[in-house]
Amino acid sequence: MALDSLMSRKLQDPPVVEVDIHAASEDQLMEMSQEMGLSLSLDEMKTVREYFANEGRSPTDIELQSIGQAWSEHCCYKSSRVHLKEFVFAIDHPDVLARGDAGVMAFDDDYAYALRLESHNHPSAIEPYGGAATGIGGILRDVVCMGAQPIALVDPLCFGPIDSDAELPPGAKHPRYLMDGVVSGIRDYGNRVGVPTVSGAFFFDDRYTGNCLVNVGCLGIVKRSEVCNNFVGGPGEVLILCGGRTGRDGIHGVTFASVELKESSEEESRGSVQLGDPITKEPLMHACLEVNRLGLITGMKDLGGGGLSCVVGEMALDADCGAVMHLDRVPLKEEGLAPWEIWVSESQERMMLATTEDKVDAILDVFRTWDVLATVVATTVAEKRTTIMWGDEKIFEMDLQFLTGGPEYCRPYEITIPKGELGEVVPELPANEKALLSLLSDPNVASKEWAIRQYDHDVRAATVLRPLVGESNDTGPGDAAVLRPLHDSWRGLATAVGCNPWFTALDPYRGGMSAVDETCRNLVAVGARPHSLTDCLNFGNPEKPDRLGQFREAVRGLGEAAAFLELPIPSGNVSLYNESPKGGALPTPMIMGVGIVEDIRKCVTSDLKEAGNSIFVVGNTMREMGGSLLYRLYGGEGGEVPSVDLDALKKKIDLMLKAMSKGMVRSCHDCSDGGLAVALAEMCIGGSMGASIQLKGLGDLEPYELLFSESNGRWIVEVSSDHEEDWVALMGAHAQWVGVAGGPSLMIHGGGIDVALEKLKKAWNEPIWNIMG
Amino acid sequence: MEHNGVKRMRPEEIKVCVLRIEGTNCEEETHRAFAAVGCNPEMVHLNQLTGHGPASARRSLEDYDALAFPGGFSAGDYVRAGAIFAARAKSALGKEIKEFVEAEKPVIGICNGFQILVELGLLPATDGISDVPTAALFTNDSGRFECRPTYLRNENRGKCIFTKKIGRGRTMMFPSAHAEGKLMSAERRFVDRLEDNDQVVFRYVSPDGRSAGYPWNPNGSASDIAGICNPAGNVLGLMPHPERALDAYTAPDWTRRRKKEGDGLAVFRSMVDSLSR
């Protein structure tokens, strides 16, 4: 190895190597970055060299590894931060109580809720079961370290086509295998820790083959007086490492997440996938929340990406301190780990607590009752430096601002002007009735019951609305899940996901806006007022200008929409480098929204309730076929991507919520994938009831456009006959009467559709069961 | 209160031990269920009963009037469901638990708790408490974890103290969520003997109360049995979750038809009534 001459042993046992970075040529610097798995660029390596020149010495391997972790895209958002600052970070709201590892928002006068969504894409593409399970583990810790009890999990997932047996690119795993593994991983982890999985989404497209997306979200509840800091209280405190032991699993997870997947990723990176252990996590959560509730800690942070190397520095620096770490005290899974491995390992189920010396015994007592390991490993100091000791030997000493500051880039980006109707190719379409049945059976629309019933969505006994609604065991799709987090109050929390990656691919700006629009529609459909958002921005390699352009435009769209609607985004996550051997994954700005339900007893579901009630469409249907499921299914190209009228959306949200609070609305469904026709069919399926609909009055468009356009800002509403006059007066021009609930079939006059209920149910219910078994 | 030589208690005097270890995860709602009917429940870690842990947290089983094994995945259930919790409880606390049951104090095991009671030999215990399990809750016929609403008909003729106040034949909705709930036994005339002894407490039925197959019976359990009690009637084990059906708004179809309260409350109320009247 060409680098051998630069390496010398600083410590024999355990091995610590000193690296003569000053003598390295440019080629050797790059080789060093690659061989050591640092994923640093040449310029970054030169910055590191300059730092150590000023320190007057050479770095150790553990110091270089630490920088590799801290400066990864995953940890320091070096490519994305500049855009997020411009469009997202500035959205403020008085209800934002904290922006830590999870965002914290006011729920009522005494309680707050925590929210966060993040990705676990690359690990899941290599090892779907473990990748997804540890994704759940990580998001739970983010919520727990705010002091919040996790109360719900939300999992939006994107895979290649599960119903295709086309040849896969080299190194890619079959989407069916990935989906089965991911769902099993979420099930086995989520069910074991006892947090209900209440919402999610599935997206299927060829452009996710080879780079599936596994996004995991969590909600928690916490007393406002018990919201925990993610940093230490000051110098002179101790840090207690608790939970699982540290091992070789999960080494270089963050640097692996910050490069493209390739054919050889499986062999090279399997070690970066961590091993999940929900049965260490479950008591760990109890113990951490208990010591927080008892006021025994000053701060808490989870060990996620970068492991100890990130958590120790960040906890100290955020309180303008430094730390002295005794690395030899860390409990290990196996002997023989090099110090740098201990320092960067991402072994799961670990948390770090900060406290003052006098509270240590009380904390250790709580952990003993729960049979969970807890070890004092570090002390905090006034100087903003981290020192690592192995026994009496100093093996690491770095300036924290240099280490965790990380670079920030304004990489070149390229914005493609969306073509809209120029170049639109209208596909050859079958009869509308046939198209409707095909859309209902498309895996993007069809029932996800196969997955939903494997998740415990009822544990904690606070689930008011589930992902499936209607009669028991004979259900349709819900729009948002609703939880009742406090048992002495009727106030509820609703959560839903919104995203349309196909809109985003054609028009990233409108795609970003549409994600916000859809999220709000889903929340409003159950009677919740949208309150906050969290996002997971899954995009391609930011070093490719077109990918970064997509990212910027999507962030601009969602940022503008969120700002206009006064929806803060107190937490979020960016996942770049979602590329596969076939090209970029679909740009996917995944949004998880949270809404407040004033009184859960007034919640509304999407299943039709009563024959004879009138059905209305709220919002305008336009000729916006770009990215629609109809076009995707039948080979249409281009087209206008649905626009968002924020002003109208805001007005409609207010009116809809008013109508619901007055009990006018019996059922309500968001209109999205597959347009009006699919939404109506889903309401019939859930309600076990047909409907008689007519298209006239919806505008001067072709029937297929009225039926299948995916224009934003629309709901379908069943109005209680007692309240119909009030409804019409309230909604005015925003609502159009289209028909009546009831009958044995869904009839759409002027659309050429008359399908028996049983046929609709079969088309929607069976496909995924048939594919997944 | 003393009445005819039998201790009668006011609801708030009934101390309930809601027992947990790592992976028990339905303890909060089980605690809430007992509190909702006026009892005085406490969540207790097994380590607090065995003395493993700080002295200040020490508890004694004999101080409680009822015992609940909540649902969850105790110790991960990586062996047979409930086996590890049962083994740990038995080695450290076997005698105390046996005395508790023999004193005819109420014991309920829900979901994982039912699996634990079977592993402890406390159910079905048709021939008395057994050293080795005489039945098992086997993997669901579907081979999958099943989270879905289930409807139960009260089949007990009056022996089980958790259903005494519930009309025989009444159908109730308690949701199920488990991967291993199929009651099986190698014993001869297993179901018949349960019937003879009035040990069958709940059967899975359709919402209108009729016998029905999957998915109404989510696991393929013998004779659609969802819950059984011991011959004395003080120990109940069931797979579905009454503690998840305390109010009207957790029912799966509450936006279509609204009840006054959740069906599950009746189970806990029945126990209180049995002890207090």
PDB file of N, CA, C and O in Angstrom, chain B residues 151-202:
ATOM      1  N   TYR B 151     -64.439  -9.529  17.168  1.00  0.00           N
ATOM      2  CA  TYR B 151     -65.679  -9.506  17.946  1.00  0.00           C
ATOM      3  C   TYR B 151     -65.735 -10.773  18.786  1.00  0.00           C
ATOM      4  O   TYR B 151     -65.480 -11.867  18.276  1.00  0.00           O
ATOM      5  N   LEU B 152     -66.036 -10.612  20.058  1.00  0.00           N
ATOM      6  CA  LEU B 152     -66.019 -11.734  20.983  1.00  0.00           C
ATOM      7  C   LEU B 152     -67.400 -11.937  21.583  1.00  0.00           C
ATOM      8  O   LEU B 152     -68.078 -10.970  21.947  1.00  0.00           O
ATOM      9  N   ARG B 153     -67.782 -13.206  21.686  1.00  0.00           N
ATOM     10  CA  ARG B 153     -69.044 -13.511  22.366  1.00  0.00           C
ATOM     11  C   ARG B 153     -68.707 -14.085  23.729  1.00  0.00           C
ATOM     12  O   ARG B 153     -67.841 -14.952  23.846  1.00  0.00           O
ATOM     13  N   ASN B 154     -69.358 -13.553  24.754  1.00  0.00           N
ATOM     14  CA  ASN B 154     -69.137 -14.078  26.102  1.00  0.00           C
ATOM     15  C   ASN B 154     -69.783 -15.459  26.203  1.00  0.00           C
ATOM     16  O   ASN B 154     -70.993 -15.602  26.113  1.00  0.00           O
ATOM     17  N   GLU B 155     -68.958 -16.487  26.406  1.00  0.00           N
ATOM     18  CA  GLU B 155     -69.426 -17.866  26.405  1.00  0.00           C
ATOM     19  C   GLU B 155     -69.485 -18.452  27.804  1.00  0.00           C
ATOM     20  O   GLU B 155     -69.860 -19.593  27.992  1.00  0.00           O
ATOM     21  N   ASN B 156     -69.042 -17.670  28.793  1.00  0.00           N
ATOM     22  CA  ASN B 156     -68.888 -18.240  30.121  1.00  0.00           C
ATOM     23  C   ASN B 156     -70.231 -18.355  30.835  1.00  0.00           C
ATOM     24  O   ASN B 156     -71.074 -17.472  30.756  1.00  0.00           O
ATOM     25  N   ARG B 157     -70.370 -19.458  31.573  1.00  0.00           N
ATOM     26  CA  ARG B 157     -71.663 -19.697  32.233  1.00  0.00           C
ATOM     27  C   ARG B 157     -71.690 -19.088  33.646  1.00  0.00           C
ATOM     28  O   ARG B 157     -72.632 -19.309  34.387  1.00  0.00           O
ATOM     29  N   GLY B 158     -70.656 -18.371  34.013  1.00  0.00           N
ATOM     30  CA  GLY B 158     -70.741 -17.657  35.285  1.00  0.00           C
ATOM     31  C   GLY B 158     -69.546 -17.859  36.200  1.00  0.00           C
ATOM     32  O   GLY B 158     -69.471 -17.294  37.291  1.00  0.00           O
ATOM     33  N   LYS B 159     -68.563 -18.644  35.747  1.00  0.00           N
ATOM     34  CA  LYS B 159     -67.445 -18.946  36.618  1.00  0.00           C
ATOM     35  C   LYS B 159     -66.397 -17.831  36.638  1.00  0.00           C
ATOM     36  O   LYS B 159     -65.819 -17.525  37.673  1.00  0.00           O
ATOM     37  N   CYS B 160     -66.176 -17.226  35.478  1.00  0.00           N
ATOM     38  CA  CYS B 160     -65.049 -16.291  35.360  1.00  0.00           C
ATOM     39  C   CYS B 160     -65.400 -14.941  35.978  1.00  0.00           C
ATOM     40  O   CYS B 160     -66.399 -14.312  35.620  1.00  0.00           O
ATOM     41  N   ILE B 161     -64.573 -14.484  36.908  1.00  0.00           N
ATOM     42  CA  ILE B 161     -64.935 -13.258  37.622  1.00  0.00           C
ATOM     43  C   ILE B 161     -64.774 -12.016  36.746  1.00  0.00           C
ATOM     44  O   ILE B 161     -65.295 -10.958  37.079  1.00  0.00           O
ATOM     45  N   PHE B 162     -64.096 -12.167  35.608  1.00  0.00           N
ATOM     46  CA  PHE B 162     -63.949 -11.015  34.716  1.00  0.00           C
ATOM     47  C   PHE B 162     -65.132 -10.863  33.753  1.00  0.00           C
ATOM     48  O   PHE B 162     -65.193  -9.903  32.996  1.00  0.00           O
ATOM     49  N   THR B 163     -66.047 -11.841  33.769  1.00  0.00           N
ATOM     50  CA  THR B 163     -67.200 -11.727  32.857  1.00  0.00           C
ATOM     51  C   THR B 163     -68.527 -11.932  33.587  1.00  0.00           C
ATOM     52  O   THR B 163     -69.578 -11.939  32.956  1.00  0.00           O
ATOM     53  N   LYS B 164     -68.446 -12.094  34.907  1.00  0.00           N
ATOM     54  CA  LYS B 164     -69.663 -12.377  35.677  1.00  0.00           C
ATOM     55  C   LYS B 164     -70.767 -11.357  35.417  1.00  0.00           C
ATOM     56  O   LYS B 164     -71.938 -11.694  35.399  1.00  0.00           O
ATOM     57  N   LYS B 165     -70.377 -10.114  35.258  1.00  0.00           N
ATOM     58  CA  LYS B 165     -71.378  -9.053  35.121  1.00  0.00           C
ATOM     59  C   LYS B 165     -71.706  -8.766  33.652  1.00  0.00           C
ATOM     60  O   LYS B 165     -72.407  -7.805  33.352  1.00  0.00           O
ATOM     61  N   ILE B 166     -71.141  -9.561  32.763  1.00  0.00           N
ATOM     62  CA  ILE B 166     -71.424  -9.373  31.341  1.00  0.00           C
ATOM     63  C   ILE B 166     -72.434 -10.444  30.939  1.00  0.00           C
ATOM     64  O   ILE B 166     -72.243 -11.617  31.228  1.00  0.00           O
ATOM     65  N   GLY B 167     -73.489 -10.048  30.283  1.00  0.00           N
ATOM     66  CA  GLY B 167     -74.508 -11.021  29.910  1.00  0.00           C
ATOM     67  C   GLY B 167     -73.941 -12.130  29.043  1.00  0.00           C
ATOM     68  O   GLY B 167     -73.141 -11.876  28.149  1.00  0.00           O
ATOM     69  N   ARG B 168     -74.340 -13.350  29.314  1.00  0.00           N
ATOM     70  CA  ARG B 168     -73.892 -14.476  28.502  1.00  0.00           C
ATOM     71  C   ARG B 168     -74.428 -14.297  27.086  1.00  0.00           C
ATOM     72  O   ARG B 168     -75.571 -13.920  26.883  1.00  0.00           O
ATOM     73  N   GLY B 169     -73.552 -14.530  26.102  1.00  0.00           N
ATOM     74  CA  GLY B 169     -73.972 -14.390  24.711  1.00  0.00           C
ATOM     75  C   GLY B 169     -73.794 -12.986  24.159  1.00  0.00           C
ATOM     76  O   GLY B 169     -73.982 -12.751  22.975  1.00  0.00           O
ATOM     77  N   ARG B 170     -73.414 -12.051  25.014  1.00  0.00           N
ATOM     78  CA  ARG B 170     -73.203 -10.682  24.512  1.00  0.00           C
ATOM     79  C   ARG B 170     -71.971 -10.632  23.602  1.00  0.00           C
ATOM     80  O   ARG B 170     -70.946 -11.250  23.888  1.00  0.00           O
ATOM     81  N   THR B 171     -72.091  -9.898  22.491  1.00  0.00           N
ATOM     82  CA  THR B 171     -70.976  -9.753  21.564  1.00  0.00           C
ATOM     83  C   THR B 171     -70.314  -8.397  21.777  1.00  0.00           C
ATOM     84  O   THR B 171     -70.993  -7.383  21.871  1.00  0.00           O
ATOM     85  N   MET B 172     -68.983  -8.424  21.872  1.00  0.00           N
ATOM     86  CA  MET B 172     -68.241  -7.190  22.150  1.00  0.00           C
ATOM     87  C   MET B 172     -67.058  -7.067  21.199  1.00  0.00           C
ATOM     88  O   MET B 172     -66.520  -8.073  20.749  1.00  0.00           O
ATOM     89  N   MET B 173     -66.637  -5.835  20.926  1.00  0.00           N
ATOM     90  CA  MET B 173     -65.483  -5.628  20.058  1.00  0.00           C
ATOM     91  C   MET B 173     -64.261  -5.296  20.904  1.00  0.00           C
ATOM     92  O   MET B 173     -64.229  -4.274  21.595  1.00  0.00           O
ATOM     93  N   PHE B 174     -63.289  -6.188  20.892  1.00  0.00           N
ATOM     94  CA  PHE B 174     -61.947  -5.867  21.409  1.00  0.00           C
ATOM     95  C   PHE B 174     -61.002  -6.106  20.231  1.00  0.00           C
ATOM     96  O   PHE B 174     -61.066  -7.176  19.634  1.00  0.00           O
ATOM     97  N   PRO B 175     -60.114  -5.171  19.925  1.00  0.00           N
ATOM     98  CA  PRO B 175     -59.213  -5.409  18.798  1.00  0.00           C
ATOM     99  C   PRO B 175     -58.133  -6.452  19.121  1.00  0.00           C
ATOM    100  O   PRO B 175     -57.745  -6.623  20.271  1.00  0.00           O
ATOM    101  N   SER B 176     -57.668  -7.122  18.072  1.00  0.00           N
ATOM    102  CA  SER B 176     -56.559  -8.068  18.226  1.00  0.00           C
ATOM    103  C   SER B 176     -55.319  -7.526  17.541  1.00  0.00           C
ATOM    104  O   SER B 176     -55.414  -6.770  16.572  1.00  0.00           O
ATOM    105  N   ALA B 177     -54.178  -7.935  18.034  1.00  0.00           N
ATOM    106  CA  ALA B 177     -52.909  -7.560  17.411  1.00  0.00           C
ATOM    107  C   ALA B 177     -51.861  -8.552  17.887  1.00  0.00           C
ATOM    108  O   ALA B 177     -51.265  -8.381  18.943  1.00  0.00           O
ATOM    109  N   HIS B 178     -51.702  -9.632  17.138  1.00  0.00           N
ATOM    110  CA  HIS B 178     -50.718 -10.632  17.546  1.00  0.00           C
ATOM    111  C   HIS B 178     -50.320 -11.512  16.366  1.00  0.00           C
ATOM    112  O   HIS B 178     -51.019 -11.570  15.366  1.00  0.00           O
ATOM    113  N   ALA B 179     -49.193 -12.182  16.533  1.00  0.00           N
ATOM    114  CA  ALA B 179     -48.724 -13.130  15.520  1.00  0.00           C
ATOM    115  C   ALA B 179     -48.898 -14.566  16.002  1.00  0.00           C
ATOM    116  O   ALA B 179     -48.872 -15.501  15.217  1.00  0.00           O
ATOM    117  N   GLU B 180     -49.046 -14.752  17.316  1.00  0.00           N
ATOM    118  CA  GLU B 180     -49.166 -16.098  17.883  1.00  0.00           C
ATOM    119  C   GLU B 180     -50.364 -16.139  18.815  1.00  0.00           C
ATOM    120  O   GLU B 180     -50.258 -15.784  19.984  1.00  0.00           O
ATOM    121  N   GLY B 181     -51.512 -16.539  18.279  1.00  0.00           N
ATOM    122  CA  GLY B 181     -52.721 -16.517  19.109  1.00  0.00           C
ATOM    123  C   GLY B 181     -53.597 -17.735  18.948  1.00  0.00           C
ATOM    124  O   GLY B 181     -54.719 -17.779  19.453  1.00  0.00           O
ATOM    125  N   LYS B 182     -53.070 -18.736  18.236  1.00  0.00           N
ATOM    126  CA  LYS B 182     -53.878 -19.921  17.951  1.00  0.00           C
ATOM    127  C   LYS B 182     -53.762 -20.897  19.118  1.00  0.00           C
ATOM    128  O   LYS B 182     -52.728 -21.539  19.304  1.00  0.00           O
ATOM    129  N   LEU B 183     -54.847 -20.992  19.883  1.00  0.00           N
ATOM    130  CA  LEU B 183     -54.830 -21.868  21.065  1.00  0.00           C
ATOM    131  C   LEU B 183     -54.845 -23.326  20.628  1.00  0.00           C
ATOM    132  O   LEU B 183     -55.703 -23.744  19.852  1.00  0.00           O
ATOM    133  N   MET B 184     -53.883 -24.086  21.129  1.00  0.00           N
ATOM    134  CA  MET B 184     -53.763 -25.496  20.761  1.00  0.00           C
ATOM    135  C   MET B 184     -53.344 -26.293  21.987  1.00  0.00           C
ATOM    136  O   MET B 184     -52.734 -25.755  22.903  1.00  0.00           O
ATOM    137  N   SER B 185     -53.654 -27.581  21.952  1.00  0.00           N
ATOM    138  CA  SER B 185     -53.145 -28.447  23.007  1.00  0.00           C
ATOM    139  C   SER B 185     -53.101 -29.874  22.491  1.00  0.00           C
ATOM    140  O   SER B 185     -53.911 -30.270  21.646  1.00  0.00           O
ATOM    141  N   ALA B 186     -52.159 -30.629  23.020  1.00  0.00           N
ATOM    142  CA  ALA B 186     -52.070 -32.044  22.646  1.00  0.00           C
ATOM    143  C   ALA B 186     -52.945 -32.895  23.566  1.00  0.00           C
ATOM    144  O   ALA B 186     -53.090 -34.097  23.374  1.00  0.00           O
ATOM    145  N   GLU B 187     -53.511 -32.261  24.590  1.00  0.00           N
ATOM    146  CA  GLU B 187     -54.348 -33.004  25.542  1.00  0.00           C
ATOM    147  C   GLU B 187     -55.572 -33.583  24.830  1.00  0.00           C
ATOM    148  O   GLU B 187     -56.146 -32.938  23.947  1.00  0.00           O
ATOM    149  N   ARG B 188     -55.995 -34.744  25.268  1.00  0.00           N
ATOM    150  CA  ARG B 188     -57.200 -35.339  24.690  1.00  0.00           C
ATOM    151  C   ARG B 188     -58.426 -34.549  25.150  1.00  0.00           C
ATOM    152  O   ARG B 188     -58.474 -34.058  26.259  1.00  0.00           O
ATOM    153  N   ARG B 189     -59.399 -34.451  24.311  1.00  0.00           N
ATOM    154  CA  ARG B 189     -60.656 -33.756  24.607  1.00  0.00           C
ATOM    155  C   ARG B 189     -60.399 -32.357  25.193  1.00  0.00           C
ATOM    156  O   ARG B 189     -61.075 -31.928  26.123  1.00  0.00           O
ATOM    157  N   PHE B 190     -59.403 -31.667  24.647  1.00  0.00           N
ATOM    158  CA  PHE B 190     -58.999 -30.356  25.180  1.00  0.00           C
ATOM    159  C   PHE B 190     -60.180 -29.394  25.265  1.00  0.00           C
ATOM    160  O   PHE B 190     -60.521 -28.874  26.337  1.00  0.00           O
ATOM    161  N   VAL B 191     -60.835 -29.166  24.119  1.00  0.00           N
ATOM    162  CA  VAL B 191     -61.935 -28.195  24.093  1.00  0.00           C
ATOM    163  C   VAL B 191     -63.119 -28.692  24.921  1.00  0.00           C
ATOM    164  O   VAL B 191     -63.725 -27.920  25.682  1.00  0.00           O
ATOM    165  N   ASP B 192     -63.418 -29.978  24.802  1.00  0.00           N
ATOM    166  CA  ASP B 192     -64.560 -30.517  25.552  1.00  0.00           C
ATOM    167  C   ASP B 192     -64.366 -30.333  27.055  1.00  0.00           C
ATOM    168  O   ASP B 192     -65.299 -29.983  27.776  1.00  0.00           O
ATOM    169  N   ARG B 193     -63.155 -30.570  27.505  1.00  0.00           N
ATOM    170  CA  ARG B 193     -62.917 -30.442  28.944  1.00  0.00           C
ATOM    171  C   ARG B 193     -62.996 -28.990  29.392  1.00  0.00           C
ATOM    172  O   ARG B 193     -63.482 -28.685  30.482  1.00  0.00           O
ATOM    173  N   LEU B 194     -62.515 -28.083  28.534  1.00  0.00           N
ATOM    174  CA  LEU B 194     -62.677 -26.658  28.853  1.00  0.00           C
ATOM    175  C   LEU B 194     -64.155 -26.324  28.968  1.00  0.00           C
ATOM    176  O   LEU B 194     -64.589 -25.637  29.908  1.00  0.00           O
ATOM    177  N   GLU B 195     -64.935 -26.839  28.025  1.00  0.00           N
ATOM    178  CA  GLU B 195     -66.385 -26.590  28.044  1.00  0.00           C
ATOM    179  C   GLU B 195     -67.011 -27.182  29.312  1.00  0.00           C
ATOM    180  O   GLU B 195     -67.779 -26.514  30.011  1.00  0.00           O
ATOM    181  N   ASP B 196     -66.652 -28.443  29.603  1.00  0.00           N
ATOM    182  CA  ASP B 196     -67.227 -29.122  30.776  1.00  0.00           C
ATOM    183  C   ASP B 196     -66.984 -28.319  32.048  1.00  0.00           C
ATOM    184  O   ASP B 196     -67.833 -28.233  32.932  1.00  0.00           O
ATOM    185  N   ASN B 197     -65.775 -27.730  32.130  1.00  0.00           N
ATOM    186  CA  ASN B 197     -65.383 -27.000  33.336  1.00  0.00           C
ATOM    187  C   ASN B 197     -65.829 -25.544  33.345  1.00  0.00           C
ATOM    188  O   ASN B 197     -65.417 -24.786  34.218  1.00  0.00           O
ATOM    189  N   ASP B 198     -66.524 -25.126  32.308  1.00  0.00           N
ATOM    190  CA  ASP B 198     -66.884 -23.699  32.149  1.00  0.00           C
ATOM    191  C   ASP B 198     -65.630 -22.822  32.107  1.00  0.00           C
ATOM    192  O   ASP B 198     -65.560 -21.761  32.719  1.00  0.00           O
ATOM    193  N   GLN B 199     -64.612 -23.307  31.367  1.00  0.00           N
ATOM    194  CA  GLN B 199     -63.370 -22.521  31.245  1.00  0.00           C
ATOM    195  C   GLN B 199     -63.308 -21.705  29.954  1.00  0.00           C
ATOM    196  O   GLN B 199     -62.389 -20.902  29.782  1.00  0.00           O
ATOM    197  N   VAL B 200     -64.242 -21.943  29.042  1.00  0.00           N
ATOM    198  CA  VAL B 200     -64.244 -21.128  27.824  1.00  0.00           C
ATOM    199  C   VAL B 200     -64.899 -19.792  28.168  1.00  0.00           C
ATOM    200  O   VAL B 200     -66.006 -19.759  28.689  1.00  0.00           O
ATOM    201  N   VAL B 201     -64.206 -18.704  27.901  1.00  0.00           N
ATOM    202  CA  VAL B 201     -64.749 -17.401  28.263  1.00  0.00           C
ATOM    203  C   VAL B 201     -65.197 -16.616  27.021  1.00  0.00           C
ATOM    204  O   VAL B 201     -66.295 -16.086  26.981  1.00  0.00           O
ATOM    205  N   PHE B 202     -64.329 -16.543  26.011  1.00  0.00           N
ATOM    206  CA  PHE B 202     -64.679 -15.783  24.803  1.00  0.00           C
ATOM    207  C   PHE B 202     -64.447 -16.608  23.545  1.00  0.00           C
ATOM    208  O   PHE B 202     -63.460 -17.332  23.446  1.00  0.00           O
TER     209      PHE B 202
END
